[in-house]
């Protein structure tokens, strides 16, 4: 797994720009199948109003790779699927993976160490391989509490 985060703040304008990326390299399961690697890239812009309110806009792209099998097991998977009356491995493989692009606006209110937020995920583009469930709009509401540590004064040695 690889994760990165970049942040830039403009204090006078109360404006922030940040980005993160995530890459998950999948491994093979006990059937020698490997579900596709996952890649995500998000870019955010955030502005604070009236010291406690925040608006954030996010553009998020996702890429999910296709199902794979070890070359030595590919024939076994195809034959066993036919034997048990299951969809052919190649059919399953062609119905996995895809690319998605989302727009996610968010509003938040902060008081002391608490933040209350709501976001709405809107799919802008989806290119899925084969027949799959597509993403729909998603509403998220949450409460966040930050545990801030306080710096202890240095000990005085006698």
XYZ file of C-alpha atoms in Angstrom:
158
model
C 0.000 0.000 0.000
C 1.231 3.487 -0.839
C -0.354 6.691 0.499
C 0.673 10.300 -0.083
C -0.687 13.628 1.107
C 0.191 17.163 -0.011
C -1.032 20.354 1.678
C -0.739 24.098 1.046
C -2.400 26.755 3.200
C -2.951 30.464 2.566
C -3.673 31.848 6.054
C -4.666 35.405 5.078
C -7.263 34.153 2.594
C -8.318 31.249 4.894
C -7.914 28.977 1.893
C -6.344 25.525 1.636
C -5.462 23.252 -1.268
C -4.527 19.654 -0.694
C -4.326 16.327 -2.463
C -3.961 12.695 -1.540
C -3.339 9.482 -3.397
C -3.747 5.849 -2.457
C -2.482 2.737 -4.219
C -3.329 -0.768 -2.978
C -1.556 -3.670 -4.643
C -3.695 -6.755 -4.234
C -2.406 -10.275 -3.680
C -3.663 -13.673 -4.781
C -6.344 -15.453 -2.727
C -6.545 -19.200 -1.973
C -8.092 -19.834 -5.428
C -5.062 -18.158 -7.088
C -7.263 -15.247 -8.188
C -6.226 -11.645 -7.721
C -8.776 -8.855 -7.652
C -7.518 -5.715 -9.366
C -5.193 -3.173 -7.814
C -6.900 -0.002 -6.532
C -5.688 3.524 -7.291
C -7.278 6.744 -6.057
C -6.317 10.407 -6.498
C -8.175 13.309 -4.859
C -7.715 17.063 -5.117
C -9.357 19.373 -2.559
C -9.964 23.107 -2.187
C -11.213 24.398 1.163
C -12.252 27.807 2.471
C -13.125 28.881 6.027
C -15.908 31.417 6.694
C -16.794 33.189 9.944
C -14.018 31.278 11.781
C -16.174 28.164 12.306
C -17.743 27.253 8.955
C -15.867 25.466 6.189
C -16.656 24.628 2.578
C -14.630 21.978 0.757
C -14.780 20.795 -2.840
C -13.189 17.534 -3.873
C -12.552 15.879 -7.231
C -11.791 12.174 -6.809
C -10.692 9.687 -9.454
C -10.588 5.925 -8.946
C -9.179 3.090 -11.020
C -9.823 -0.568 -10.174
C -7.953 -3.245 -12.114
C -9.507 -6.406 -13.510
C -9.609 -9.825 -11.893
C -6.509 -11.881 -12.672
C -5.423 -15.498 -12.187
C -2.022 -17.106 -12.006
C -1.160 -18.398 -15.469
C -0.648 -21.917 -14.120
C -4.192 -21.962 -12.646
C -6.099 -20.254 -15.464
C -7.099 -23.482 -17.250
C -8.103 -25.106 -13.925
C -10.352 -22.140 -13.101
C -12.033 -22.190 -16.509
C -12.640 -25.973 -16.363
C -13.862 -25.947 -12.730
C -16.268 -23.079 -13.458
C -17.762 -25.078 -16.348
C -17.967 -28.230 -14.203
C -19.906 -26.477 -11.420
C -22.114 -24.505 -13.841
C -20.595 -21.178 -12.804
C -19.902 -18.274 -15.141
C -16.663 -18.794 -17.042
C -13.600 -17.193 -15.405
C -13.034 -15.086 -18.523
C -16.627 -13.796 -18.289
C -16.067 -12.917 -14.631
C -12.781 -11.238 -15.512
C -14.429 -9.111 -18.213
C -17.001 -7.876 -15.660
C -14.482 -6.459 -13.177
C -12.528 -3.226 -12.939
C -13.228 0.235 -14.208
C -12.654 3.960 -13.846
C -14.727 6.518 -11.907
C -14.691 10.271 -11.338
C -16.597 11.993 -8.515
C -17.354 15.528 -7.340
C -17.778 15.762 -3.563
C -18.870 19.047 -1.924
C -18.664 19.222 1.872
C -19.779 21.681 4.550
C -18.487 21.664 8.122
C -18.928 23.504 11.401
C -16.230 23.460 14.104
C -16.585 24.287 17.793
C -13.754 23.611 20.232
C -12.450 20.133 19.338
C -15.659 18.990 17.604
C -16.412 19.204 13.897
C -19.780 18.342 12.392
C -19.724 17.734 8.644
C -21.889 16.628 5.739
C -20.777 15.654 2.235
C -22.505 14.534 -0.947
C -20.697 12.274 -3.453
C -21.834 12.819 -7.041
C -20.530 10.486 -9.786
C -19.463 12.485 -12.860
C -18.026 9.660 -14.982
C -18.053 5.872 -14.745
C -16.565 3.416 -17.204
C -17.123 -0.078 -15.821
C -16.094 -3.266 -17.580
C -18.948 -5.664 -18.321
C -22.030 -5.769 -16.105
C -21.423 -4.290 -12.620
C -23.129 -2.154 -10.031
C -22.423 1.518 -10.689
C -21.943 4.091 -7.934
C -24.929 6.238 -7.025
C -25.057 9.505 -5.117
C -23.958 9.112 -1.526
C -24.669 11.381 1.435
C -22.364 11.286 4.459
C -22.866 12.961 7.829
C -20.400 12.769 10.678
C -18.963 14.140 13.885
C -15.234 14.366 14.425
C -13.481 14.912 17.766
C -9.816 15.851 17.868
C -7.673 14.771 20.772
C -5.060 17.481 21.089
C -2.062 16.745 23.236
C -0.688 19.449 25.454
C 2.988 20.009 25.815
C 4.168 19.319 29.363
C 6.599 21.748 30.958
C 10.145 20.401 31.226
C 11.024 18.702 34.492
C 13.245 20.633 36.832
C 16.162 18.620 38.094
C 17.693 19.502 41.424
